[in-house]
Amino acid sequence: MSNAVAPSLREACEHHGFLQVASPRGRRLQSKAMKHFWLVKQEPSDYSWADFVADGSTSWTGVRNFAARNNLRRMSKGDEVLFYHSGEDKAVVGIAKVARTAYRDTTAKEGDWSAVDLAPIKRLPKPVTLGQIKAKRDLKEIALVRQSRLSVMPLAAKEFNFILRMAR
């Protein structure tokens, strides 16, 4: 019997934080802390990739959208994050990682808002523009395309890696 898992089942398991493992009685799903992938958007005139690299890390504060806040709260230490320049640039320019999980956003005057700490990993060899992303059938359903106003969004591992391949 082959240990291969149908790609769609494997991807679904990975996306929801499960690992399919073989056991003497057949396959079973096992919960596993898995790395997740994200995209964060930032206006480069406010805080660019170059600023981020110069700082060495940053507190990702100021998120005032409930869906984006909930995404911040779902982040785990070590998750990888694509850094996207919004505004005129409209391109993914770098890879970061979550250095600290969600905590209270001290810049919020009122409300229940969260922040995370991010650290840069590396600049992409070449930026991947929004136009290039929209042109790829495999990326048509990502939040960057479907919910353009969302500033913090999840990506499936397949989508994250597809964008990285586009940057080569």
CSV table of N, CA and C in Angstrom, one decimal:
chain,number,residue,atom,x,y,z
A,1,MET,N,0.8,-1.2,0.0
A,1,MET,CA,0.0,0.0,0.0
A,1,MET,C,0.9,1.2,0.0
A,2,SER,N,0.6,2.2,-0.8
A,2,SER,CA,1.3,3.4,-0.9
A,2,SER,C,1.1,4.3,0.2
A,3,ASN,N,2.1,5.1,0.6
A,3,ASN,CA,1.9,6.1,1.7
A,3,ASN,C,1.5,7.4,1.2
A,4,ALA,N,1.4,7.5,-0.2
A,4,ALA,CA,1.0,8.8,-0.8
A,4,ALA,C,-0.4,9.2,-0.4
A,5,VAL,N,-0.5,10.5,-0.1
A,5,VAL,CA,-1.8,11.1,0.2
A,5,VAL,C,-2.2,12.0,-0.9
A,6,ALA,N,-3.5,11.9,-1.3
A,6,ALA,CA,-4.0,12.7,-2.3
A,6,ALA,C,-3.7,14.2,-2.0
A,7,PRO,N,-3.2,15.0,-3.0
A,7,PRO,CA,-2.7,16.3,-2.7
A,7,PRO,C,-3.8,17.2,-2.1
A,8,SER,N,-5.0,17.1,-2.5
A,8,SER,CA,-6.1,17.9,-2.0
A,8,SER,C,-6.3,17.6,-0.5
A,9,LEU,N,-6.3,16.3,-0.1
A,9,LEU,CA,-6.5,15.9,1.3
A,9,LEU,C,-5.3,16.4,2.1
A,10,ARG,N,-4.1,16.1,1.6
A,10,ARG,CA,-2.9,16.6,2.3
A,10,ARG,C,-2.9,18.1,2.5
A,11,GLU,N,-3.2,18.8,1.5
A,11,GLU,CA,-3.2,20.3,1.6
A,11,GLU,C,-4.3,20.7,2.6
A,12,ALA,N,-5.4,20.1,2.6
A,12,ALA,CA,-6.5,20.4,3.5
A,12,ALA,C,-6.1,20.2,5.0
A,13,CYS,N,-5.4,19.0,5.2
A,13,CYS,CA,-4.9,18.7,6.5
A,13,CYS,C,-3.9,19.7,7.0
A,14,GLU,N,-2.9,20.0,6.1
A,14,GLU,CA,-1.9,21.0,6.5
A,14,GLU,C,-2.5,22.4,6.8
A,15,HIS,N,-3.4,22.8,5.9
A,15,HIS,CA,-4.0,24.1,6.1
A,15,HIS,C,-4.7,24.2,7.5
A,16,HIS,N,-5.3,23.1,7.9
A,16,HIS,CA,-6.1,23.2,9.2
A,16,HIS,C,-5.3,22.7,10.4
A,17,GLY,N,-4.0,22.5,10.2
A,17,GLY,CA,-3.1,22.2,11.4
A,17,GLY,C,-3.1,20.7,11.8
A,18,PHE,N,-3.4,19.8,10.8
A,18,PHE,CA,-3.3,18.4,11.1
A,18,PHE,C,-2.3,17.8,10.2
A,19,LEU,N,-1.8,16.7,10.7
A,19,LEU,CA,-0.8,15.9,9.9
A,19,LEU,C,-1.4,14.5,9.8
A,20,GLN,N,-1.5,14.0,8.6
A,20,GLN,CA,-2.0,12.6,8.4
A,20,GLN,C,-0.8,11.6,8.5
A,21,VAL,N,-1.0,10.7,9.4
A,21,VAL,CA,0.0,9.7,9.7
A,21,VAL,C,-0.5,8.3,9.6
A,22,ALA,N,0.4,7.4,9.2
A,22,ALA,CA,0.0,6.0,9.1
A,22,ALA,C,0.1,5.3,10.4
A,23,SER,N,-0.9,4.4,10.7
A,23,SER,CA,-0.9,3.7,12.0
A,23,SER,C,-1.2,2.2,11.6
A,24,PRO,N,-1.0,1.3,12.5
A,24,PRO,CA,-1.2,-0.1,12.2
A,24,PRO,C,-2.7,-0.4,11.7
A,25,ARG,N,-3.6,0.5,12.2
A,25,ARG,CA,-5.0,0.3,11.8
A,25,ARG,C,-5.4,1.2,10.7
A,26,GLY,N,-4.5,1.8,10.0
A,26,GLY,CA,-4.8,2.7,8.9
A,26,GLY,C,-4.4,4.1,9.2
A,27,ARG,N,-4.9,5.1,8.4
A,27,ARG,CA,-4.5,6.5,8.5
A,27,ARG,C,-5.4,7.1,9.6
A,28,ARG,N,-4.8,8.1,10.2
A,28,ARG,CA,-5.5,8.9,11.2
A,28,ARG,C,-4.9,10.3,11.2
A,29,LEU,N,-5.7,11.2,11.6
A,29,LEU,CA,-5.3,12.6,11.7
A,29,LEU,C,-4.8,12.9,13.1
A,30,GLN,N,-3.7,13.6,13.1
A,30,GLN,CA,-3.1,13.9,14.4
A,30,GLN,C,-2.8,15.4,14.4
A,31,SER,N,-3.3,16.0,15.5
A,31,SER,CA,-3.1,17.5,15.7
A,31,SER,C,-1.6,17.7,15.8
A,32,LYS,N,-1.1,18.7,15.1
A,32,LYS,CA,0.3,19.1,15.2
A,32,LYS,C,0.5,20.6,15.1
A,33,ALA,N,1.3,21.1,15.9
A,33,ALA,CA,1.6,22.6,15.8
A,33,ALA,C,2.3,22.8,14.5
A,34,MET,N,1.7,23.4,13.5
A,34,MET,CA,2.3,23.5,12.2
A,34,MET,C,2.6,25.0,12.0
A,35,LYS,N,3.6,25.3,11.1
A,35,LYS,CA,3.8,26.7,10.8
A,35,LYS,C,2.7,27.1,9.8
A,36,HIS,N,2.3,28.4,10.0
A,36,HIS,CA,1.3,29.0,9.2
A,36,HIS,C,2.0,30.1,8.4
A,37,PHE,N,1.3,30.6,7.4
A,37,PHE,CA,1.9,31.6,6.5
A,37,PHE,C,0.9,32.8,6.4
A,38,TRP,N,1.5,34.0,6.3
A,38,TRP,CA,0.7,35.2,6.3
A,38,TRP,C,1.3,36.2,5.3
A,39,LEU,N,0.5,37.2,5.1
A,39,LEU,CA,0.9,38.4,4.3
A,39,LEU,C,0.4,39.6,5.1
A,40,VAL,N,1.3,40.6,5.3
A,40,VAL,CA,1.0,41.8,5.9
A,40,VAL,C,1.3,43.0,4.9
A,41,LYS,N,0.4,44.0,5.0
A,41,LYS,CA,0.5,45.1,4.0
A,41,LYS,C,1.0,46.3,4.8
A,42,GLN,N,1.8,47.1,4.1
A,42,GLN,CA,2.3,48.4,4.8
A,42,GLN,C,2.6,49.4,3.7
A,43,GLU,N,2.2,50.6,3.9
A,43,GLU,CA,2.5,51.7,3.0
A,43,GLU,C,4.0,52.0,3.2
A,44,PRO,N,4.7,51.9,2.1
A,44,PRO,CA,6.2,52.1,2.2
A,44,PRO,C,6.6,53.6,2.7
A,45,SER,N,5.7,54.5,2.4
A,45,SER,CA,6.0,55.9,2.8
A,45,SER,C,5.9,56.0,4.4
A,46,ASP,N,5.1,55.1,5.0
A,46,ASP,CA,5.0,55.1,6.4
A,46,ASP,C,6.1,54.2,7.1
A,47,TYR,N,6.3,53.0,6.5
A,47,TYR,CA,7.2,52.1,7.1
A,47,TYR,C,7.6,51.1,6.0
A,48,SER,N,8.7,51.2,5.4
A,48,SER,CA,9.1,50.4,4.3
A,48,SER,C,9.9,49.2,4.7
A,49,TRP,N,10.2,48.3,3.8
A,49,TRP,CA,11.0,47.1,4.0
A,49,TRP,C,12.4,47.6,4.5
A,50,ALA,N,12.9,48.6,3.9
A,50,ALA,CA,14.2,49.1,4.3
A,50,ALA,C,14.2,49.6,5.7
A,51,ASP,N,13.2,50.3,6.1
A,51,ASP,CA,13.0,50.7,7.5
A,51,ASP,C,13.0,49.5,8.5
A,52,PHE,N,12.2,48.5,8.1
A,52,PHE,CA,12.1,47.3,8.8
A,52,PHE,C,13.4,46.6,9.0
A,53,VAL,N,14.2,46.4,7.9
A,53,VAL,CA,15.5,45.8,8.0
A,53,VAL,C,16.4,46.6,8.9
A,54,ALA,N,16.4,47.9,8.8
A,54,ALA,CA,17.3,48.8,9.6
A,54,ALA,C,16.9,48.7,11.1
A,55,ASP,N,15.6,48.5,11.4
A,55,ASP,CA,15.2,48.4,12.8
A,55,ASP,C,15.5,47.0,13.3
A,56,GLY,N,15.6,46.0,12.5
A,56,GLY,CA,15.9,44.6,12.9
A,56,GLY,C,14.7,43.8,13.4
A,57,SER,N,13.6,44.5,13.8
A,57,SER,CA,12.4,43.9,14.2
A,57,SER,C,11.4,45.1,14.5
A,58,THR,N,10.1,44.8,14.6
A,58,THR,CA,9.1,45.8,14.8
A,58,THR,C,7.9,45.2,15.5
A,59,SER,N,7.2,46.0,16.2
A,59,SER,CA,5.9,45.7,16.8
A,59,SER,C,4.9,46.0,15.7
A,60,TRP,N,4.1,45.1,15.3
A,60,TRP,CA,3.1,45.3,14.2
A,60,TRP,C,1.9,45.9,14.9
A,61,THR,N,1.8,47.2,15.1
A,61,THR,CA,0.7,47.8,15.8
A,61,THR,C,-0.2,48.6,14.8
A,62,GLY,N,-1.3,49.1,15.4
A,62,GLY,CA,-2.1,50.0,14.6
A,62,GLY,C,-3.2,49.3,13.8
A,63,VAL,N,-3.3,48.0,13.8
A,63,VAL,CA,-4.3,47.3,13.1
A,63,VAL,C,-5.7,47.5,13.7
A,64,ARG,N,-6.6,48.1,13.0
A,64,ARG,CA,-7.9,48.5,13.5
A,64,ARG,C,-9.0,47.9,12.7
A,65,ASN,N,-8.8,46.7,12.2
A,65,ASN,CA,-9.9,45.9,11.5
A,65,ASN,C,-10.0,44.6,12.2
A,66,PHE,N,-11.3,44.2,12.5
A,66,PHE,CA,-11.5,43.0,13.3
A,66,PHE,C,-10.9,41.7,12.7
A,67,ALA,N,-11.1,41.6,11.4
A,67,ALA,CA,-10.6,40.4,10.7
A,67,ALA,C,-9.1,40.3,10.7
A,68,ALA,N,-8.4,41.5,10.5
A,68,ALA,CA,-7.0,41.5,10.5
A,68,ALA,C,-6.5,41.3,12.0
A,69,ARG,N,-7.2,41.9,13.0
A,69,ARG,CA,-6.8,41.6,14.4
A,69,ARG,C,-6.9,40.2,14.7
A,70,ASN,N,-7.9,39.5,14.3
A,70,ASN,CA,-8.1,38.1,14.5
A,70,ASN,C,-7.0,37.3,13.9
A,71,ASN,N,-6.6,37.7,12.7
A,71,ASN,CA,-5.4,37.0,12.0
A,71,ASN,C,-4.1,37.2,12.8
A,72,LEU,N,-3.9,38.4,13.4
A,72,LEU,CA,-2.7,38.6,14.2
A,72,LEU,C,-2.8,37.6,15.4
A,73,ARG,N,-3.9,37.5,16.0
A,73,ARG,CA,-4.1,36.6,17.1
A,73,ARG,C,-3.9,35.1,16.8
A,74,ARG,N,-4.0,34.7,15.5
A,74,ARG,CA,-3.8,33.4,15.1
A,74,ARG,C,-2.3,33.1,14.8
A,75,MET,N,-1.5,34.1,14.7
A,75,MET,CA,-0.1,33.9,14.4
A,75,MET,C,0.6,33.2,15.5
A,76,SER,N,1.6,32.4,15.1
A,76,SER,CA,2.4,31.6,16.1
A,76,SER,C,3.9,32.0,15.9
A,77,LYS,N,4.7,32.0,16.9
A,77,LYS,CA,6.1,32.3,16.8
A,77,LYS,C,6.7,31.4,15.8
A,78,GLY,N,7.5,32.0,14.9
A,78,GLY,CA,8.1,31.2,13.8
A,78,GLY,C,7.4,31.2,12.5
A,79,ASP,N,6.1,31.5,12.5
A,79,ASP,CA,5.3,31.6,11.3
A,79,ASP,C,6.0,32.6,10.3
A,80,GLU,N,5.9,32.3,9.0
A,80,GLU,CA,6.5,33.1,8.0
A,80,GLU,C,5.5,34.1,7.4
A,81,VAL,N,6.0,35.3,7.1
A,81,VAL,CA,5.1,36.4,6.7
A,81,VAL,C,5.7,37.1,5.5
A,82,LEU,N,4.9,37.2,4.5
A,82,LEU,CA,5.3,38.0,3.3
A,82,LEU,C,5.0,39.5,3.6
A,83,PHE,N,6.0,40.4,3.3
A,83,PHE,CA,5.9,41.8,3.6
A,83,PHE,C,5.5,42.4,2.2
A,84,TYR,N,4.3,43.1,2.2
A,84,TYR,CA,3.8,43.7,1.0
A,84,TYR,C,3.8,45.2,1.1
A,85,HIS,N,4.3,45.9,0.1
A,85,HIS,CA,4.3,47.3,0.0
A,85,HIS,C,2.9,47.7,-0.7
A,86,SER,N,2.1,48.4,0.0
A,86,SER,CA,0.8,48.8,-0.6
A,86,SER,C,1.1,50.2,-1.2
A,87,GLY,N,0.0,50.9,-1.5
A,87,GLY,CA,0.2,52.2,-2.2
A,87,GLY,C,0.6,52.1,-3.6
A,88,GLU,N,1.5,52.9,-4.0
A,88,GLU,CA,2.0,52.9,-5.4
A,88,GLU,C,2.7,51.6,-5.8
A,89,ASP,N,3.5,51.1,-4.9
A,89,ASP,CA,4.4,49.9,-5.2
A,89,ASP,C,3.5,48.7,-5.5
A,90,LYS,N,2.6,48.4,-4.6
A,90,LYS,CA,1.8,47.2,-4.7
A,90,LYS,C,2.6,45.9,-5.1
A,91,ALA,N,3.5,45.5,-4.2
A,91,ALA,CA,4.3,44.3,-4.4
A,91,ALA,C,4.8,43.7,-3.2
A,92,VAL,N,4.9,42.4,-3.2
A,92,VAL,CA,5.5,41.6,-2.1
A,92,VAL,C,7.0,41.8,-2.3
A,93,VAL,N,7.7,42.3,-1.2
A,93,VAL,CA,9.1,42.6,-1.3
A,93,VAL,C,10.0,41.9,-0.4
A,94,GLY,N,9.5,41.2,0.6
A,94,GLY,CA,10.4,40.5,1.6
A,94,GLY,C,9.6,39.4,2.4
A,95,ILE,N,10.4,38.7,3.1
A,95,ILE,CA,9.9,37.6,4.0
A,95,ILE,C,10.4,38.0,5.5
A,96,ALA,N,9.4,37.8,6.4
A,96,ALA,CA,9.6,38.1,7.8
A,96,ALA,C,9.2,36.9,8.6
A,97,LYS,N,9.4,36.9,9.9
A,97,LYS,CA,8.9,35.8,10.7
A,97,LYS,C,8.2,36.4,12.0
A,98,VAL,N,7.3,35.7,12.5
A,98,VAL,CA,6.7,36.1,13.8
A,98,VAL,C,7.7,35.9,14.9
A,99,ALA,N,8.1,36.9,15.6
A,99,ALA,CA,9.1,36.8,16.7
A,99,ALA,C,8.4,36.7,18.1
A,100,ARG,N,7.2,37.3,18.2
A,100,ARG,CA,6.4,37.3,19.4
A,100,ARG,C,4.9,37.2,19.0
A,101,THR,N,4.2,36.4,19.7
A,101,THR,CA,2.8,36.2,19.4
A,101,THR,C,2.0,37.4,19.9
A,102,ALA,N,0.7,37.4,19.6
A,102,ALA,CA,-0.2,38.5,19.9
A,102,ALA,C,-0.2,38.9,21.4
A,103,TYR,N,-0.2,40.3,21.5
A,103,TYR,CA,-0.3,40.9,22.9
A,103,TYR,C,-1.1,42.2,22.7
A,104,ARG,N,-1.4,42.8,23.8
A,104,ARG,CA,-2.2,44.0,23.7
A,104,ARG,C,-1.5,45.1,23.0
A,105,ASP,N,-2.2,45.8,22.0
A,105,ASP,CA,-1.6,46.9,21.3
A,105,ASP,C,-1.6,48.1,22.1
A,106,THR,N,-0.5,48.6,22.6
A,106,THR,CA,-0.4,49.7,23.5
A,106,THR,C,-0.7,51.0,22.8
A,107,THR,N,-0.7,51.0,21.4
A,107,THR,CA,-1.1,52.3,20.7
A,107,THR,C,-2.6,52.5,20.6
A,108,ALA,N,-3.4,51.5,21.0
A,108,ALA,CA,-4.8,51.7,21.0
A,108,ALA,C,-5.3,52.5,22.1
A,109,LYS,N,-6.0,53.6,21.9
A,109,LYS,CA,-6.6,54.4,22.9
A,109,LYS,C,-7.8,53.7,23.6
A,110,GLU,N,-8.5,52.9,22.8
A,110,GLU,CA,-9.7,52.2,23.3
A,110,GLU,C,-9.9,50.9,22.5
A,111,GLY,N,-10.6,50.0,23.0
A,111,GLY,CA,-10.9,48.8,22.3
A,111,GLY,C,-9.9,47.7,22.6
A,112,ASP,N,-10.3,46.5,22.1
A,112,ASP,CA,-9.5,45.3,22.3
A,112,ASP,C,-8.7,45.0,21.1
A,113,TRP,N,-7.5,45.6,20.9
A,113,TRP,CA,-6.7,45.4,19.7
A,113,TRP,C,-5.4,44.7,20.1
A,114,SER,N,-4.8,44.1,19.1
A,114,SER,CA,-3.6,43.3,19.3
A,114,SER,C,-2.4,43.7,18.4
A,115,ALA,N,-1.3,43.3,18.8
A,115,ALA,CA,0.0,43.5,18.0
A,115,ALA,C,0.8,42.2,18.1
A,116,VAL,N,1.7,42.1,17.1
A,116,VAL,CA,2.7,41.0,17.2
A,116,VAL,C,4.0,41.6,16.9
A,117,ASP,N,5.1,40.9,17.2
A,117,ASP,CA,6.4,41.4,16.8
A,117,ASP,C,6.9,40.6,15.6
A,118,LEU,N,7.4,41.3,14.6
A,118,LEU,CA,7.9,40.6,13.4
A,118,LEU,C,9.4,41.0,13.3
A,119,ALA,N,10.1,40.0,12.6
A,119,ALA,CA,11.6,40.3,12.4
A,119,ALA,C,11.8,39.9,10.9
A,120,PRO,N,12.6,40.7,10.2
A,120,PRO,CA,12.9,40.4,8.8
A,120,PRO,C,13.7,39.2,8.6
A,121,ILE,N,13.5,38.4,7.6
A,121,ILE,CA,14.3,37.3,7.2
A,121,ILE,C,15.2,37.7,6.0
A,122,LYS,N,14.5,38.0,4.9
A,122,LYS,CA,15.3,38.5,3.7
A,122,LYS,C,14.4,39.2,2.7
A,123,ARG,N,15.1,40.0,1.9
A,123,ARG,CA,14.4,40.7,0.8
A,123,ARG,C,14.2,39.6,-0.3
A,124,LEU,N,13.1,39.7,-1.1
A,124,LEU,CA,13.0,38.8,-2.2
A,124,LEU,C,13.9,39.2,-3.3
A,125,PRO,N,14.4,38.3,-4.1
A,125,PRO,CA,15.3,38.6,-5.2
A,125,PRO,C,14.7,39.6,-6.2
A,126,LYS,N,13.4,39.5,-6.4
A,126,LYS,CA,12.7,40.6,-7.2
A,126,LYS,C,11.3,40.7,-6.6
A,127,PRO,N,10.7,41.9,-6.6
A,127,PRO,CA,9.4,42.1,-6.1
A,127,PRO,C,8.4,41.3,-6.9
A,128,VAL,N,7.3,40.9,-6.3
A,128,VAL,CA,6.2,40.2,-7.0
A,128,VAL,C,5.0,41.2,-6.9
A,129,THR,N,4.6,41.7,-8.0
A,129,THR,CA,3.6,42.8,-8.1
A,129,THR,C,2.2,42.2,-7.9
A,130,LEU,N,1.3,43.0,-7.5
A,130,LEU,CA,-0.1,42.6,-7.4
A,130,LEU,C,-0.6,42.2,-8.8
A,131,GLY,N,-0.2,42.9,-9.9
A,131,GLY,CA,-0.6,42.5,-11.2
A,131,GLY,C,-0.1,41.1,-11.6
A,132,GLN,N,1.1,40.8,-11.2
A,132,GLN,CA,1.6,39.4,-11.4
A,132,GLN,C,0.8,38.4,-10.6
A,133,ILE,N,0.5,38.7,-9.4
A,133,ILE,CA,-0.3,37.8,-8.6
A,133,ILE,C,-1.7,37.6,-9.1
A,134,LYS,N,-2.3,38.7,-9.6
A,134,LYS,CA,-3.7,38.5,-10.1
A,134,LYS,C,-3.7,37.7,-11.4
A,135,ALA,N,-2.6,37.7,-12.1
A,135,ALA,CA,-2.5,37.0,-13.4
A,135,ALA,C,-2.4,35.5,-13.3
A,136,LYS,N,-2.1,35.0,-12.1
A,136,LYS,CA,-1.9,33.6,-11.8
A,136,LYS,C,-3.2,33.0,-11.3
A,137,ARG,N,-3.6,32.0,-12.0
A,137,ARG,CA,-4.9,31.3,-11.7
A,137,ARG,C,-4.8,30.7,-10.3
A,138,ASP,N,-3.6,30.1,-9.9
A,138,ASP,CA,-3.5,29.5,-8.6
A,138,ASP,C,-3.6,30.5,-7.4
A,139,LEU,N,-3.5,31.8,-7.7
A,139,LEU,CA,-3.6,32.8,-6.6
A,139,LEU,C,-4.8,33.7,-6.7
A,140,LYS,N,-5.8,33.4,-7.6
A,140,LYS,CA,-7.0,34.2,-7.7
A,140,LYS,C,-7.9,34.2,-6.5
A,141,GLU,N,-7.8,33.3,-5.6
A,141,GLU,CA,-8.6,33.2,-4.4
A,141,GLU,C,-8.0,33.7,-3.1
A,142,ILE,N,-6.7,34.2,-3.2
A,142,ILE,CA,-6.1,34.6,-2.0
A,142,ILE,C,-6.7,35.9,-1.5
A,143,ALA,N,-6.7,36.2,-0.2
A,143,ALA,CA,-7.3,37.4,0.3
A,143,ALA,C,-6.8,38.7,-0.3
A,144,LEU,N,-5.5,38.7,-0.7
A,144,LEU,CA,-4.9,39.9,-1.3
A,144,LEU,C,-5.7,40.3,-2.5
A,145,VAL,N,-6.2,39.4,-3.2
A,145,VAL,CA,-7.0,39.6,-4.4
A,145,VAL,C,-8.5,39.8,-4.1
A,146,ARG,N,-9.0,39.0,-3.2
A,146,ARG,CA,-10.5,39.0,-2.9
A,146,ARG,C,-10.8,40.1,-1.9
A,147,GLN,N,-10.0,40.4,-0.9
A,147,GLN,CA,-10.3,41.3,0.1
A,147,GLN,C,-9.1,42.4,0.2
A,148,SER,N,-9.1,43.2,-0.8
A,148,SER,CA,-7.9,44.1,-1.0
A,148,SER,C,-7.7,45.1,0.2
A,149,ARG,N,-8.7,45.3,1.0
A,149,ARG,CA,-8.5,46.3,2.1
A,149,ARG,C,-8.0,45.6,3.4
A,150,LEU,N,-7.9,44.3,3.4
A,150,LEU,CA,-7.5,43.6,4.6
A,150,LEU,C,-5.9,43.7,4.7
A,151,SER,N,-5.4,44.1,5.9
A,151,SER,CA,-4.0,44.4,6.0
A,151,SER,C,-3.2,43.2,6.6
A,152,VAL,N,-3.8,42.2,7.2
A,152,VAL,CA,-3.2,41.0,7.7
A,152,VAL,C,-4.0,39.8,7.2
A,153,MET,N,-3.4,38.9,6.4
A,153,MET,CA,-4.2,37.8,5.9
A,153,MET,C,-3.4,36.5,5.9
A,154,PRO,N,-4.1,35.4,6.0
A,154,PRO,CA,-3.5,34.1,5.9
A,154,PRO,C,-3.2,33.7,4.5
A,155,LEU,N,-2.2,32.9,4.3
A,155,LEU,CA,-1.9,32.2,3.0
A,155,LEU,C,-1.7,30.7,3.3
A,156,ALA,N,-2.1,29.9,2.4
A,156,ALA,CA,-1.8,28.5,2.4
A,156,ALA,C,-0.3,28.3,2.1
A,157,ALA,N,0.3,27.3,2.6
A,157,ALA,CA,1.7,27.0,2.3
A,157,ALA,C,1.9,27.0,0.8
A,158,LYS,N,1.0,26.4,0.0
A,158,LYS,CA,1.1,26.3,-1.4
A,158,LYS,C,1.2,27.7,-2.1
A,159,GLU,N,0.3,28.6,-1.6
A,159,GLU,CA,0.2,30.0,-2.1
A,159,GLU,C,1.5,30.8,-1.7
A,160,PHE,N,1.9,30.6,-0.5
A,160,PHE,CA,3.2,31.3,0.0
A,160,PHE,C,4.3,30.9,-0.9
A,161,ASN,N,4.5,29.6,-1.1
A,161,ASN,CA,5.6,29.1,-1.9
A,161,ASN,C,5.5,29.4,-3.4
A,162,PHE,N,4.3,29.5,-3.9
A,162,PHE,CA,4.1,29.9,-5.3
A,162,PHE,C,4.6,31.4,-5.5
A,163,ILE,N,4.3,32.3,-4.5
A,163,ILE,CA,4.7,33.6,-4.6
A,163,ILE,C,6.2,33.7,-4.5
A,164,LEU,N,6.8,32.9,-3.6
A,164,LEU,CA,8.3,32.9,-3.5
A,164,LEU,C,8.9,32.4,-4.8
A,165,ARG,N,8.4,31.5,-5.5
A,165,ARG,CA,8.9,31.0,-6.8
A,165,ARG,C,8.8,32.1,-7.8
A,166,MET,N,7.7,32.9,-7.7
A,166,MET,CA,7.6,34.0,-8.7
A,166,MET,C,8.7,35.1,-8.5
A,167,ALA,N,9.3,35.2,-7.3
A,167,ALA,CA,10.3,36.2,-7.0
A,167,ALA,C,11.7,35.8,-7.5
A,168,ARG,N,11.8,34.6,-8.0
A,168,ARG,CA,13.2,34.2,-8.5
A,168,ARG,C,13.5,34.8,-9.8
